Coordinates of C-alpha atoms in Angstrom, one line a residue:
M106 CA 4.2 17.2 255.0
E107 CA 7.5 16.1 253.4
L108 CA 5.8 16.3 249.9
L109 CA 4.8 19.9 250.6
S110 CA 8.3 20.7 251.6
L111 CA 9.7 19.1 248.4
L112 CA 7.3 21.1 246.3
F113 CA 8.2 24.3 248.1
M114 CA 12.0 23.7 247.5
S115 CA 11.5 22.9 243.9
S116 CA 9.5 26.2 243.4
C117 CA 12.3 28.1 245.2
F118 CA 14.9 26.5 242.9
L119 CA 13.0 27.5 239.8
T120 CA 12.5 31.0 241.1
L121 CA 16.2 31.4 242.0
S122 CA 17.4 29.9 238.7
G123 CA 15.1 32.3 236.9
L124 CA 14.8 30.0 233.9
T125 CA 11.7 28.6 232.4
F126 CA 12.2 27.1 229.0
G127 CA 9.6 27.9 226.5
D128 CA 7.9 25.8 223.9
Q129 CA 10.6 26.7 221.3
S130 CA 13.5 25.2 223.3
G131 CA 15.3 22.6 221.3
T132 CA 14.3 24.2 217.9
S133 CA 16.9 23.6 215.2
V134 CA 17.3 25.9 212.2
T135 CA 19.4 24.7 209.2
V136 CA 20.6 27.1 206.5
K137 CA 23.2 27.1 203.8
E138 CA 26.4 29.1 204.2
G139 CA 25.9 32.6 202.7
D140 CA 22.1 32.6 203.2
D141 CA 20.1 34.5 205.9
A142 CA 19.0 32.7 209.0
I143 CA 15.8 33.4 211.1
L144 CA 16.0 32.4 214.7
P145 CA 12.4 32.1 216.1
C146 CA 11.5 33.4 219.6
S147 CA 8.1 34.6 220.8
L148 CA 6.0 34.7 224.0
S149 CA 3.0 32.5 223.9
T150 CA 0.9 35.3 225.5
N151 CA 1.3 37.4 222.3
E152 CA 1.8 40.5 224.5
N153 CA 3.3 43.7 223.2
I154 CA 7.1 43.5 224.0
Q155 CA 8.1 46.8 222.4
D156 CA 9.1 48.0 225.9
V157 CA 10.2 44.6 227.2
R158 CA 13.9 43.7 227.4
F159 CA 15.1 40.6 225.7
D160 CA 18.6 39.4 224.9
W161 CA 20.0 37.0 222.3
T162 CA 23.3 35.3 223.2
K163 CA 25.4 32.5 221.8
E164 CA 26.9 29.8 223.9
G165 CA 30.7 30.2 224.1
T166 CA 30.8 33.9 223.4
E167 CA 30.9 36.8 225.8
K168 CA 29.3 39.5 223.7
K169 CA 25.6 39.6 223.3
V170 CA 24.3 38.8 219.8
Y171 CA 21.3 41.1 220.1
I172 CA 19.9 43.3 222.9
H173 CA 16.4 45.0 222.9
D174 CA 15.9 47.2 225.9
T175 CA 13.0 49.8 226.0
G176 CA 13.2 50.6 222.3
V177 CA 17.0 50.6 222.0
D178 CA 18.6 47.8 219.9
R179 CA 22.2 46.7 219.8
S180 CA 24.1 43.8 218.3
P181 CA 27.7 43.8 219.8
A182 CA 28.7 40.4 218.6
L183 CA 27.5 40.5 215.1
R184 CA 27.5 44.2 214.4
G185 CA 25.5 45.2 211.3
R186 CA 24.4 41.6 210.6
V187 CA 21.5 41.1 213.0
S188 CA 18.0 42.6 212.6
R189 CA 14.6 42.0 214.1
F190 CA 11.0 42.3 212.9
P191 CA 9.8 45.6 214.4
D192 CA 6.1 45.3 213.3
D193 CA 5.9 41.9 215.2
L194 CA 7.1 43.2 218.6
K195 CA 3.5 44.1 219.5
N196 CA 2.5 40.5 219.0
G197 CA 5.3 39.1 221.3
N198 CA 7.7 38.1 218.4
A199 CA 11.4 38.5 219.3
S200 CA 12.8 36.6 216.4
I201 CA 16.0 37.8 214.8
R202 CA 17.5 37.5 211.3
I203 CA 21.3 36.9 210.8
N204 CA 22.4 38.0 207.4
K205 CA 24.8 35.9 205.3
V206 CA 25.6 33.3 207.9
Q207 CA 29.1 31.7 208.0
Q208 CA 30.3 28.4 209.4
E209 CA 31.4 30.1 212.7
D210 CA 27.8 31.4 213.2
G211 CA 26.6 27.8 213.9
G212 CA 25.9 26.9 217.5
I213 CA 23.4 27.2 220.3
Y214 CA 21.6 30.5 220.7
T215 CA 19.4 31.6 223.6
C216 CA 16.6 34.1 223.6
D217 CA 16.1 35.4 227.2
F218 CA 13.3 37.6 228.7
P219 CA 14.7 38.5 232.1
T220 CA 11.6 40.2 233.4
R221 CA 9.4 37.2 232.3
R222 CA 11.9 34.6 233.4
K223 CA 11.6 32.8 230.1
T224 CA 14.5 31.5 228.0
F225 CA 14.4 29.8 224.6
R226 CA 17.2 27.7 223.1
I227 CA 17.6 27.5 219.3
K228 CA 20.3 25.5 217.5
L229 CA 21.7 27.0 214.3
V230 CA 23.2 24.5 211.8
V231 CA 25.1 26.0 208.9
V232 CA 25.5 23.7 205.9
D233 CA 28.6 24.3 203.9
S234 CA 27.3 24.7 200.3
V235 CA 30.1 26.9 198.8
L236 CA 32.4 25.2 196.4
K237 CA 36.0 26.2 197.2
V238 CA 39.5 24.8 197.6
R239 CA 39.6 22.6 200.7
N240 CA 42.5 20.9 202.4
V241 CA 40.8 17.6 203.0
P242 CA 41.8 14.0 202.2
G243 CA 40.8 13.1 198.6
A244 CA 40.5 16.7 197.4
A245 CA 41.5 16.7 193.7
E246 CA 44.1 19.1 192.4
P247 CA 44.5 19.5 188.6
H248 CA 47.8 19.6 186.8
V249 CA 47.8 21.0 183.2
T250 CA 50.2 20.8 180.3
S251 CA 50.1 21.8 176.6
H252 CA 51.5 20.2 173.4
D253 CA 51.8 21.8 169.9
Q254 CA 50.2 19.8 167.1
I255 CA 51.6 19.3 163.6
N256 CA 48.3 20.1 161.9
G257 CA 47.9 23.3 163.9
G258 CA 46.3 24.1 167.3
V259 CA 47.4 23.2 170.8
L260 CA 46.5 20.0 172.7
L261 CA 45.7 20.8 176.4
Q262 CA 46.0 18.0 178.9
C263 CA 44.6 18.0 182.5
D264 CA 45.6 15.3 184.9
V265 CA 43.9 14.6 188.3
Q266 CA 45.5 12.2 190.7
S267 CA 44.0 10.4 193.7
G268 CA 40.6 12.1 193.7
L269 CA 38.0 10.8 196.2
P270 CA 35.1 10.9 195.7
K271 CA 35.3 10.9 191.9
P272 CA 35.6 14.4 190.6
T273 CA 34.1 16.0 187.5
V274 CA 36.7 17.5 185.2
E275 CA 36.1 20.3 182.6
W276 CA 38.2 22.5 180.4
Q277 CA 36.9 26.1 180.2
D278 CA 38.0 29.2 178.4
S279 CA 38.6 32.7 179.8
N280 CA 34.8 33.3 179.8
D281 CA 34.3 30.2 182.0
Q282 CA 32.6 28.5 179.1
I283 CA 33.1 24.8 178.7
I284 CA 35.1 23.9 175.6
P285 CA 34.7 20.6 173.6
S286 CA 37.0 17.9 175.0
E287 CA 37.9 14.3 174.3
E288 CA 36.4 11.4 176.3
L289 CA 37.6 11.2 179.9
Q290 CA 40.3 8.7 180.6
V291 CA 39.5 7.3 184.1
S292 CA 41.3 4.7 186.2
E293 CA 40.8 3.6 189.8
Q294 CA 43.4 2.4 192.2
G295 CA 42.9 1.8 195.9
G296 CA 39.5 3.4 195.8
R297 CA 40.9 6.7 194.4
F298 CA 40.4 8.0 190.9
H299 CA 43.0 9.1 188.3
I300 CA 41.5 11.1 185.5
T301 CA 43.0 12.6 182.3
L302 CA 41.0 15.1 180.1
K303 CA 42.3 16.4 176.7
A304 CA 41.1 19.2 174.5
T305 CA 42.4 20.9 171.4
V306 CA 42.2 24.6 171.0
E307 CA 42.9 26.7 167.9
K308 CA 42.9 30.2 169.4
S309 CA 45.4 31.9 171.7
G310 CA 44.1 32.7 175.2
R311 CA 43.9 31.6 178.8
Y312 CA 42.3 28.3 179.6
H313 CA 41.7 26.5 182.9
C314 CA 40.9 23.0 184.0
V315 CA 38.3 22.8 186.7
T316 CA 37.8 19.8 189.1
T317 CA 34.6 19.6 191.3
Q318 CA 33.6 17.3 194.1
E319 CA 30.2 18.2 195.3
E320 CA 30.1 15.7 198.1
I321 CA 33.0 17.5 200.0
K322 CA 32.2 20.9 198.5
H323 CA 35.6 21.1 196.9
Q324 CA 36.5 22.9 193.7
A325 CA 39.9 23.7 192.3
Q326 CA 41.3 24.9 189.0
K327 CA 44.5 25.4 187.2
E328 CA 45.1 27.9 184.5
I329 CA 47.4 27.9 181.4
N330 CA 48.2 30.5 178.9
V331 CA 48.2 29.2 175.3
H332 CA 49.7 30.8 172.2
V333 CA 48.6 29.3 168.9
N334 CA 50.6 30.1 165.7
E335 CA 47.6 31.4 163.8
P336 CA 47.8 32.4 160.1
N337 CA 48.4 36.1 159.3
T338 CA 45.0 36.9 157.8
G339 CA 46.1 40.4 156.9
L340 CA 49.0 39.1 154.8
I341 CA 46.8 36.5 153.2
V342 CA 44.2 39.1 152.2
A343 CA 47.0 41.3 150.8
V344 CA 48.5 38.5 148.8
A345 CA 45.1 37.4 147.5
G346 CA 44.4 41.0 146.5
V347 CA 47.7 41.2 144.6
A348 CA 47.0 37.9 142.9
V349 CA 43.6 39.0 141.8
G350 CA 44.9 42.3 140.5
F351 CA 47.7 40.6 138.6
A352 CA 45.2 38.1 137.1
V353 CA 43.0 41.0 135.9
V354 CA 45.9 42.9 134.3
L355 CA 47.1 39.7 132.6
A356 CA 43.6 39.0 131.2
V357 CA 43.4 42.6 129.9
V358 CA 46.9 42.3 128.2
I359 CA 45.9 38.9 126.6
L360 CA 42.7 40.3 125.3
L361 CA 44.4 43.4 124.0
R362 CA 47.1 41.4 122.2
R363 CA 44.4 39.2 120.6
Y364 CA 42.5 42.3 119.5
I365 CA 45.6 43.9 117.9
K366 CA 46.5 40.6 116.2
N367 CA 43.1 40.2 114.7
K368 CA 43.1 43.8 113.6
K369 CA 46.4 43.3 111.8
K370 CA 45.0 40.3 110.0
T371 CA 41.9 42.1 108.9
N372 CA 43.9 45.1 107.5
K373 CA 46.3 42.8 105.7
K374 CA 43.5 40.9 104.1
E375 CA 41.8 44.1 102.9
S376 CA 45.0 45.4 101.4
S377 CA 45.6 42.2 99.3
E378 CA 42.2 42.1 97.7
P379 CA 41.6 44.5 94.5
S380 CA 38.7 46.9 94.6
A381 CA 35.8 46.8 92.2
Q382 CA 37.0 50.0 90.4
E383 CA 40.5 48.5 89.8
L384 CA 38.8 45.4 88.2
K385 CA 36.5 47.5 85.9
P386 CA 39.1 48.9 83.4
N387 CA 40.6 45.5 82.8
G388 CA 37.2 44.1 82.2
E389 CA 36.4 46.8 79.6
Q390 CA 39.8 46.2 77.9
M391 CA 39.1 42.5 77.7
T392 CA 35.7 43.3 76.1
S393 CA 37.3 45.5 73.4
E394 CA 39.9 42.9 72.6
T395 CA 37.3 40.2 72.4
A396 CA 35.2 42.4 70.0
A397 CA 38.2 43.0 67.7
C398 CA 38.8 39.3 67.5
D399 CA 35.3 38.8 66.4
I400 CA 35.5 41.4 63.6
T401 CA 38.6 39.8 62.2

């Protein structure tokens, strides 16, 4: 008799509480920050719930996350970020999708069917995967300086102090492209890392040093504007053009002078030599004189 009374009281308690936890109670869903999260909830009977009310709530909040009541849907707490799967309602599926979850979205959610006295509990865990500046112990902050070089270009130096865990350090240009750098100078003191990275650039522009610590999802950067005394290419081209033009004119002048000089020599030589007609009378005269001598 006492056993029957105990069973009756237990049944009344469950009825009054109105809670019967379903098979999905205790389910945990893990997603990365910024991704979409699907929280599962469905009746094992697979009945059509298009006209059945169900509510989604989050522990610690007053507003409902999602309400489905006789075909009317609302999401007061996460307006515009929650949706369901309409085609699956006829199969008893009351799962919802939360778009682009944030850290504050993590927590315990309940899916409740008031008329069916069934409630499901789902834990949403949001993993922080976004690299950003974080104010946590060991978060590395870069410090940048620049130094002019005698042989041209500018030496960029990035110093990181007390980084933990050990950060990666890179120099990047304004297009976020990694530029060639010297070998890292790394020292460790008290379990923290001190790093120096140098790079030489030969073009003016904006450069930034980036430090990344994947383990704590921390990333920071420091930018520096660099002006390099680059040669004036326009002036160089102009000077080279003038030099080439001068060389061409000089070569023409030299060739012309040689031509005139050779021409004068040729004319002088021709004027100093007697022609054949000038030599002919003398030859005839010599012949006559020679003949007179023979007769004598």
